């Protein structure tokens, strides 16, 4: 890997622009305050009404860290509390996917998955059903056995686009991002070892951060949310393998959306509550009114973070989870998809459904290329872990796939240009292209869509721009100028 230093500033440590966090005062709904008191959480009122939200990030363990010196979140070794809130959009490290801005309590999902992983003997298949914007998804990714498959789904198109961007920047090559409802996903059959259901909720736990959560709260909203959550869970239960586990979570305090829904899952769908070990000093509150249910409540004033409820339920039928690839209803062939009787699948869409010849030199852009299957999808070439190709095909048949694996290249004229997703990915072969170090000023210009100037010594052709030892993006160096390959939709606008 050839590296060229663009400026002296490129050798210094990155710094975040810090903005002081101001305390807030919120007028909480009277009915909400009474509910908290009735269930023994009245002490949270002061923290919600007058406290300041904690600022926390989770570092990407697969990329160089930019926030090592901060205080560690107790239940997440990759989590960091920040004393003040930076302008994250003006930090190139954030755009590189070197850390994710995430509420500290939500990081607990990673601890849950890491605890569950002790029972798995290899890679597993996981669905994050309500995944946007991607915080819990990336936490789950980092907690899973290496090589596991993650399907991250979001119903709202605009939120699905944000989810895709965050997944690309995080860099895991074995992720599928889908856009659709859980009713469509229910057609997958019993495909997943783990389903994460961070279901839409009344948002009570986010009132310090979201004024809309305060304004919209009502007992009617709570009932409507509980009904929607039950509908979603019923759909998801159908695609959870027998013996598989559901991680059910909300950012609420009320019992109707929390313990009562969990009790209903166990009683009506057939499950058992799973206990997750927690540290004594973490300040987590156990379940309320349901002694037979293991639940983990994050309550402002007791824990450092916003409100969160988590419970883990195992689908109870005799089986053994071993992990690995699923056969599904279809088998892969070199000429397309066929059903179990060998008939051609006429419903198969374009893209990854058939093996398409792509230029062999593109495989050299990947680290360990034999682990991936390259395929054309319109003017794009993607790579996906070969062991999970049947699952990718299976997902494509029931819902809209908006991202799969690694976007390796895009056809421009007669030639293929490396894609931004390639240099963000763990699968990127860093020796495939020359690298140039850039400073913060140049990095921000690049993120705003400008084409930066490179040193005269920089080679012609495709060049990776590095910011503090980590790829930020690509340009094509024409000598007298450069063409930026940064995705236009992701341009920085401040």
C-alpha positions as MATLAB code, in Angstrom:
seq = 'XXXXXXXXXXXXXXXXXXXXXXXXXXXXXXXXXXXXXXXXXXXXXXXXXXXXXXXXXXXXXXXXXXXXXXXXXXXXXXXXXXXXXXXXXXXXXXXXXXXXXXXXXXXXXXXXXXXXXXXXXXXXXXXXXXXXXXXXXXXXXXXXXXXXXXXXXXXXXXXXXXXXXXXXXXXXXXXXXXXXXXXXXXXXXXXXXXXXXXXXXXXXXXXXXXXXXXXXXXXXXXXXXXXXXXXXXXXXXXXXXXXXXXXXXXXXXXXXXXXXXXXXXXXXXXXXXXXXXXXXXXXXXXXXXXXXXXXXXXXXXXXXXXXXXXXXXXXXXXXXXXXXXXXXXXXXXXXXXXXXXXXXXXXXXXXXXXXXXXXXXXXXXXXXXXXXXXXXXXXXXXXXXXXXXXXXXXXXXXXXXXXXXXXXXXXXXXXXXXXXXXXXXXXXXXXXXXXXXXXXXXXXXXXXXXXXXXXXXXXXXXXXXXXXXXXXXXXXXXXXXXXXXXXXXXXXXX';
ca = [
       0.000    0.000    0.000;
       1.625    3.209   -1.172;
       1.040    6.210    1.118;
       1.713    9.872    0.444;
       1.395   12.527    3.141;
      -0.515   15.538    1.880;
       0.159   17.989    4.737;
       1.909   18.273    8.058;
      -1.459   18.476    9.854;
      -2.235   14.928    8.753;
       0.237   13.607   11.336;
      -1.530   15.068   14.364;
      -4.332   13.500   16.419;
      -7.932   14.277   15.408;
      -9.851   16.627   17.687;
     -13.608   16.963   18.156;
     -15.309   20.371   18.169;
     -16.973   20.507   21.597;
     -20.209   22.356   22.343;
     -21.292   22.606   26.010;
     -24.365   20.563   26.903;
     -27.082   22.822   28.334;
     -29.515   21.626   31.043;
     -33.150   21.438   30.008;
     -36.462   21.856   31.798;
     -39.469   19.886   30.532;
     -43.121   20.073   31.562;
     -44.110   16.400   31.674;
     -47.714   15.257   31.015;
     -49.667   14.826   34.246;
     -50.885   11.345   33.324;
     -47.364   10.250   32.522;
     -46.051   11.486   35.885;
     -48.830    9.591   37.691;
     -48.030    6.417   35.753;
     -44.370    6.605   36.776;
     -45.355    7.038   40.409;
     -47.834    4.151   40.265;
     -45.200    1.688   39.030;
     -42.480    2.802   41.439;
     -40.475    4.991   39.074;
     -41.471    8.341   40.527;
     -37.840    9.188   41.238;
     -37.273    9.415   37.471;
     -39.507   12.476   37.154;
     -36.844   14.942   38.297;
     -34.197   13.455   36.000;
     -36.580   13.566   33.038;
     -37.909   17.049   33.755;
     -34.692   18.839   34.629;
     -31.742   16.662   33.685;
     -29.446   16.836   30.674;
     -29.181   13.904   28.263;
     -25.918   12.005   28.426;
     -23.679   12.173   25.357;
     -22.155    8.855   24.375;
     -20.560    7.127   21.411;
     -19.567    3.563   20.586;
     -16.253    3.032   18.836;
     -15.838    0.732   15.848;
     -13.426   -1.945   17.002;
     -12.478   -2.700   13.388;
     -11.248    0.842   12.669;
      -8.729    3.128   14.433;
     -10.410    4.770   17.417;
     -10.692    8.537   17.813;
     -12.186    8.640   21.345;
     -10.084    6.288   23.478;
      -9.574    8.656   26.415;
     -13.272    9.043   27.330;
     -15.047    7.280   30.219;
     -16.175    3.728   29.384;
     -19.869    2.768   29.483;
     -20.098   -0.032   32.118;
     -22.123   -2.502   30.027;
     -20.285   -1.830   26.759;
     -16.509   -1.951   26.521;
     -16.670   -0.044   23.235;
     -18.981    2.646   24.648;
     -17.685    6.046   25.758;
     -19.325    8.871   27.683;
     -18.388   12.354   26.485;
     -18.380   15.273   28.899;
     -19.792   17.616   26.260;
     -21.450   17.315   22.870;
     -19.241   17.800   19.799;
     -20.469   18.865   16.381;
     -20.212   15.322   15.080;
     -20.938   16.269   11.470;
     -17.725   18.324   11.415;
     -15.595   15.387   12.533;
     -14.306   13.350    9.551;
     -13.814   10.357   11.893;
     -17.590   10.117   12.269;
     -18.016    9.992    8.491;
     -15.410    7.221    8.349;
     -17.518    5.018   10.615;
     -14.882    5.045   13.354;
     -17.574    5.573   15.969;
     -21.347    5.721   16.201;
     -23.245    8.302   18.243;
     -25.537    6.182   20.402;
     -27.512    6.557   23.601;
     -25.651    4.613   26.300;
     -28.550    2.423   27.410;
     -29.127    1.195   23.862;
     -25.600   -0.226   23.869;
     -26.885   -2.855   26.325;
     -28.246   -4.805   23.353;
     -24.648   -5.575   22.399;
     -24.044   -6.957   25.905;
     -27.152   -9.127   25.547;
     -26.019  -10.572   22.220;
     -22.484  -11.138   23.483;
     -23.928  -13.099   26.419;
     -26.153  -15.165   24.123;
     -23.279  -15.927   21.745;
     -21.809  -18.367   24.266;
     -24.414  -20.935   23.184;
     -23.641  -20.644   19.465;
     -21.037  -22.899   17.864;
     -20.493  -20.796   14.750;
     -21.866  -17.947   12.639;
     -25.596  -17.351   12.995;
     -28.375  -15.605   11.075;
     -29.794  -12.481   12.726;
     -32.625  -10.077   11.917;
     -32.838   -6.549   13.277;
     -36.450   -5.933   12.373;
     -36.886   -2.223   13.151;
     -33.299   -1.222   12.588;
     -33.034    2.474   11.652;
     -30.960    4.462   12.180;
     -28.555    1.566   12.863;
     -27.198    1.971   16.389;
     -28.459   -1.338   17.715;
     -27.645   -3.052   14.414;
     -23.986   -2.074   14.546;
     -23.815   -3.008   18.239;
     -25.236   -6.436   17.397;
     -22.802   -6.852   14.493;
     -19.818   -6.322   16.781;
     -21.152   -8.778   19.381;
     -21.854  -11.692   17.018;
     -19.563  -14.598   16.117;
     -17.333  -13.653   13.198;
     -18.945  -14.276    9.824;
     -22.555  -14.089   11.022;
     -25.310  -12.838    8.720;
     -27.298   -9.741    9.693;
     -30.476   -8.602    7.958;
     -31.358   -5.034    8.978;
     -34.880   -3.958    8.058;
     -36.667   -0.608    8.154;
     -40.195    0.223    7.024;
     -39.923    4.006    6.473;
     -38.009    4.757    3.212;
     -36.191    7.871    4.480;
     -35.060    6.051    7.623;
     -34.027    3.030    5.556;
     -31.700    5.288    3.545;
     -30.035    6.503    6.754;
     -29.737    2.907    7.959;
     -28.018    1.912    4.718;
     -25.532    4.780    5.013;
     -24.620    3.873    8.586;
     -24.237    0.190    7.741;
     -21.952    0.990    4.796;
     -19.773    3.226    6.968;
     -19.549    0.595    9.727;
     -17.988   -1.738    7.171;
     -19.327   -5.230    7.905;
     -19.530   -7.202    4.623;
     -22.198   -9.727    5.695;
     -25.156   -7.362    6.105;
     -28.337   -7.096    4.049;
     -30.426   -3.933    4.411;
     -34.090   -4.300    3.506;
     -37.014   -1.919    3.256;
     -40.430   -3.339    4.054;
     -42.939   -4.368    6.673;
     -42.660   -7.322    9.013;
     -45.626   -9.022    7.333;
     -43.480   -9.450    4.211;
     -40.579  -10.757    6.269;
     -42.842  -13.364    7.872;
     -42.794  -15.211    4.524;
     -39.143  -16.121    5.115;
     -40.044  -19.038    7.364;
     -37.971  -20.050   10.385;
     -34.720  -18.527    9.144;
     -33.164  -16.671   12.084;
     -31.342  -17.731   15.235;
     -31.811  -14.263   16.724;
     -34.403  -11.559   16.110;
     -33.896   -8.079   17.541;
     -37.211   -6.246   17.851;
     -36.691   -2.642   18.938;
     -40.340   -1.981   18.281;
     -41.990    1.406   17.595;
     -43.192    2.805   20.908;
     -44.642    5.838   22.673;
     -41.141    7.212   23.264;
     -41.481    7.908   26.985;
     -37.817    7.209   27.638;
     -36.683    9.829   25.125;
     -38.536   12.835   26.532;
     -35.296   14.595   27.526;
     -34.104   14.409   23.925;
     -37.305   14.654   21.891;
     -39.937   17.351   22.465;
     -42.349   15.456   20.218;
     -42.329   12.535   22.664;
     -43.656   14.891   25.342;
     -46.247   16.549   23.108;
     -47.673   13.338   21.653;
     -47.927   11.267   24.841;
     -51.347    9.977   25.858;
     -52.827    6.810   27.301;
     -54.417    6.200   23.922;
     -51.034    6.360   22.211;
     -49.689    3.810   24.677;
     -52.540    1.411   23.860;
     -52.094    1.910   20.107;
     -48.356    1.288   20.358;
     -48.844   -1.870   22.410;
     -51.237   -3.213   19.764;
     -48.807   -2.420   16.942;
     -45.961   -4.022   18.868;
     -47.964   -7.201   19.285;
     -48.711   -7.326   15.548;
     -45.009   -6.899   14.753;
     -43.936   -9.544   17.263;
     -46.419  -12.075   15.863;
     -44.957  -11.575   12.379;
     -41.409  -11.926   13.648;
     -42.136  -15.009   15.737;
     -42.829  -16.915   12.514;
     -39.278  -16.376   11.224;
     -37.510  -17.225   14.478;
     -36.105  -20.738   14.591;
     -37.362  -23.058   17.325;
     -34.950  -22.508   20.190;
     -34.002  -19.135   18.772;
     -34.085  -15.937   20.784;
     -35.936  -12.641   20.467;
     -34.523   -9.479   22.050;
     -37.560   -7.282   22.657;
     -36.955   -3.630   23.487;
     -38.727   -0.291   23.758;
     -37.746    3.185   24.926;
     -40.724    3.335   27.301;
     -41.576    2.875   30.993;
     -45.241    1.794   31.003;
     -46.130   -1.831   31.689;
     -48.494   -2.209   28.738;
     -45.749   -1.835   26.130;
     -43.182   -3.644   28.249;
     -43.781   -6.469   30.756;
     -47.356   -7.148   29.663;
     -46.352   -7.579   26.035;
     -43.503   -9.887   27.067;
     -45.857  -11.940   29.250;
     -48.206  -12.249   26.291;
     -45.389  -13.421   24.017;
     -44.436  -16.107   26.512;
     -48.000  -17.210   27.204;
     -49.594  -17.046   23.756;
     -46.718  -17.639   21.332;
     -44.761  -20.139   23.390;
     -41.580  -18.800   24.914;
     -39.497  -18.628   28.041;
     -37.768  -15.683   29.663;
     -33.974  -15.680   29.392;
     -31.775  -14.194   32.100;
     -28.807  -12.045   31.094;
     -25.986  -11.383   33.599;
     -25.565   -7.757   34.666;
     -23.067   -5.932   36.848;
     -24.057   -4.940   40.382;
     -23.076   -1.319   39.921;
     -24.840   -0.755   36.622;
     -28.025    0.605   38.223;
     -30.363   -1.464   36.040;
     -33.925   -1.886   37.356;
     -35.509   -5.374   37.100;
     -38.989   -6.190   35.808;
     -42.005   -4.595   37.468;
     -45.043   -6.647   38.491;
     -43.864   -9.790   36.671;
     -41.458  -11.740   38.935;
     -41.185  -14.617   36.440;
     -39.952  -12.332   33.651;
     -36.350  -11.223   33.333;
     -36.318   -7.609   32.192;
     -33.761   -4.816   32.221;
     -34.949   -1.251   32.688;
     -32.744    1.781   32.189;
     -34.212    4.661   34.186;
     -32.743    8.196   34.074;
     -31.415    9.065   37.501;
     -30.603    5.404   38.163;
     -28.568    4.704   35.047;
     -26.550    7.130   32.940;
     -28.656    7.332   29.843;
     -32.213    7.614   28.598;
     -35.155    5.291   29.239;
     -34.995    1.759   27.851;
     -36.699   -1.601   28.421;
     -35.130   -4.886   27.277;
     -36.301   -8.466   27.696;
     -35.079  -11.690   26.081;
     -37.435  -14.523   25.113;
     -36.549  -17.962   23.771;
     -38.916  -19.692   21.358;
     -39.673  -22.964   23.124;
     -39.768  -26.015   20.939;
     -37.330  -28.928   20.990;
     -34.370  -28.074   18.773;
     -30.688  -27.257   18.791;
     -29.164  -24.062   17.395;
     -25.944  -24.847   15.563;
     -25.554  -21.777   13.378;
     -24.561  -21.762    9.743;
     -26.302  -21.566    6.374;
     -29.946  -22.387    5.798;
     -31.245  -24.392    2.871;
     -34.510  -22.482    2.532;
     -37.127  -23.301   -0.087;
     -34.745  -22.908   -3.023;
     -31.305  -24.050   -4.064;
     -28.615  -22.131   -5.933;
     -27.529  -23.211   -9.415;
     -25.095  -21.786  -11.925;
     -27.928  -20.831  -14.287;
     -30.264  -19.171  -11.841;
     -32.736  -20.155   -9.122;
     -34.654  -23.419   -9.144;
     -37.178  -24.839   -6.750;
     -36.704  -28.178   -5.000;
     -38.136  -30.029   -8.006;
     -35.561  -28.436  -10.289;
     -37.918  -26.008  -12.013;
     -36.664  -22.556  -13.004;
     -37.821  -19.844  -10.601;
     -39.746  -17.403  -12.810;
     -40.207  -14.926   -9.954;
     -36.503  -14.361   -9.512;
     -35.479  -10.725   -9.913;
     -32.321   -9.356  -11.502;
     -29.002   -8.858   -9.767;
     -27.701  -11.507   -7.430;
     -30.177  -14.164   -8.584;
     -27.824  -15.475  -11.260;
     -24.097  -15.884  -11.558;
     -22.911  -13.076  -13.857;
     -19.385  -12.775  -15.205;
     -17.548   -9.713  -13.914;
     -13.960   -8.603  -14.571;
     -11.623  -10.900  -12.659;
      -9.357   -8.020  -11.597;
     -12.115   -6.694   -9.323;
     -11.601   -9.632   -6.988;
      -8.142   -8.226   -6.249;
      -9.810   -5.225   -4.644;
     -11.046   -7.536   -1.884;
      -9.161   -8.987    1.039;
      -9.628  -12.796    0.964;
     -11.590  -12.712   -2.339;
     -12.288  -16.459   -2.253;
     -14.702  -15.872    0.639;
     -16.987  -13.724   -1.540;
     -19.134  -14.107   -4.597;
     -18.958  -11.206   -7.038;
     -22.067  -10.458   -9.065;
     -23.412   -7.706  -11.292;
     -26.539   -5.784  -10.340;
     -27.269   -3.302  -13.111;
     -24.198   -1.069  -13.414;
     -22.932   -2.154   -9.992;
     -20.713   -5.020   -8.941;
     -21.329   -6.291   -5.433;
     -19.601   -8.872   -3.279;
     -21.333  -10.998   -0.677;
     -20.013  -13.797    1.558;
     -20.363  -16.966   -0.497;
     -21.623  -19.028    2.436;
     -24.664  -16.752    2.811;
     -25.672  -16.408   -0.856;
     -28.697  -18.738   -0.480;
     -29.973  -16.530    2.335;
     -29.524  -13.397    0.235;
     -31.605  -14.984   -2.522;
     -34.215  -16.024    0.006;
     -34.535  -12.485    1.364;
     -34.717  -10.977   -2.134;
     -37.786  -13.067   -2.890;
     -39.912  -11.535   -0.141;
     -38.832   -7.916    0.326;
     -36.947   -4.971   -1.153;
     -33.169   -5.263   -0.707;
     -31.487   -1.833   -0.797;
     -27.994   -2.943    0.246;
     -26.214   -6.278    0.181;
     -22.656   -6.962    1.250;
     -20.054   -4.727   -0.365;
     -20.615   -2.361   -3.276;
     -17.278   -3.036   -4.984;
     -17.476   -1.077   -8.229;
     -19.671    0.907  -10.597;
     -19.534    0.707  -14.380;
     -18.624    4.103  -15.830;
     -18.451    3.959  -19.608;
     -16.381    0.896  -20.435;
     -14.484    0.760  -17.152;
     -15.293   -0.030  -13.550;
     -14.601    2.561  -10.858;
     -14.119    1.470   -7.239;
     -17.100    2.332   -5.050;
     -17.122    4.290   -1.801;
     -18.581    1.272   -0.016;
     -15.496   -0.741   -0.919;
     -13.058    1.467    0.996;
     -15.441    1.635    3.978;
     -15.583   -2.155    4.210;
     -13.518   -4.583    6.252;
     -13.323   -6.593    3.034;
     -11.276   -3.876    1.288;
      -7.781   -4.864    0.169;
      -5.938   -1.713    1.209;
      -3.025   -2.477   -1.107;
      -5.256   -2.353   -4.191;
      -4.865    1.428   -4.608;
      -2.378    4.126   -3.561;
      -3.240    6.207   -0.495;
      -2.786    9.908    0.265;
      -3.031   11.393    3.772;
      -5.163   14.528    4.042;
      -5.756   17.080    6.808;
      -9.056   18.082    8.392;
      -9.631   21.085    6.129;
      -9.178   18.966    3.014;
     -11.311   16.196    4.503;
     -14.227   18.552    5.140;
     -13.958   19.995    1.633;
     -14.101   16.461    0.259;
     -17.126   15.602    2.427;
     -18.887   18.698    1.072;
     -18.550   17.316   -2.436;
     -15.533   19.325   -3.548;
     -12.655   17.742   -5.446;
      -9.487   18.189   -3.384;
      -6.048   18.984   -4.754;
      -3.409   16.286   -4.306;
       0.390   16.556   -4.062;
       2.201   16.570   -7.406;
       3.781   13.262   -6.393;
       0.396   11.542   -6.150;
      -0.047    8.849   -8.816;
      -2.643    9.135  -11.566;
      -5.797    7.073  -11.399;
      -7.860    6.023   -8.411;
      -6.498    7.172   -5.053;
      -7.744    6.484   -1.516;
      -7.882    9.524    0.773;
      -6.795    8.630    4.312;
      -7.628   10.701    7.366;
      -5.479    9.691   10.351;
      -4.727    6.220    9.064;
      -8.229    5.293    7.923;
      -9.917    5.579    4.491;
     -12.292    8.521    4.084;
     -13.092    8.023    0.407;
     -11.830    7.922   -3.169;
     -10.884   10.319   -5.932;
      -9.713    9.838   -9.480;
      -6.521   11.825   -9.983;
      -6.300   13.248  -13.503;
      -3.115   15.205  -12.832;
      -4.410   18.748  -13.254;
      -7.512   18.003  -11.169;
      -9.348   15.270   -9.280;
     -12.837   13.838   -9.547;
     -14.504   13.002   -6.239;
     -16.156    9.595   -5.886;
     -17.948   10.486   -2.651;
     -21.692    9.611   -2.784;
     -23.587   12.841   -3.625;
     -26.486   11.915   -1.328;
     -24.129   11.844    1.665;
     -22.619   15.291    1.101;
     -21.985   17.391    4.195;
     -24.230   20.457    4.083;
     -22.938   22.534    6.992;
];
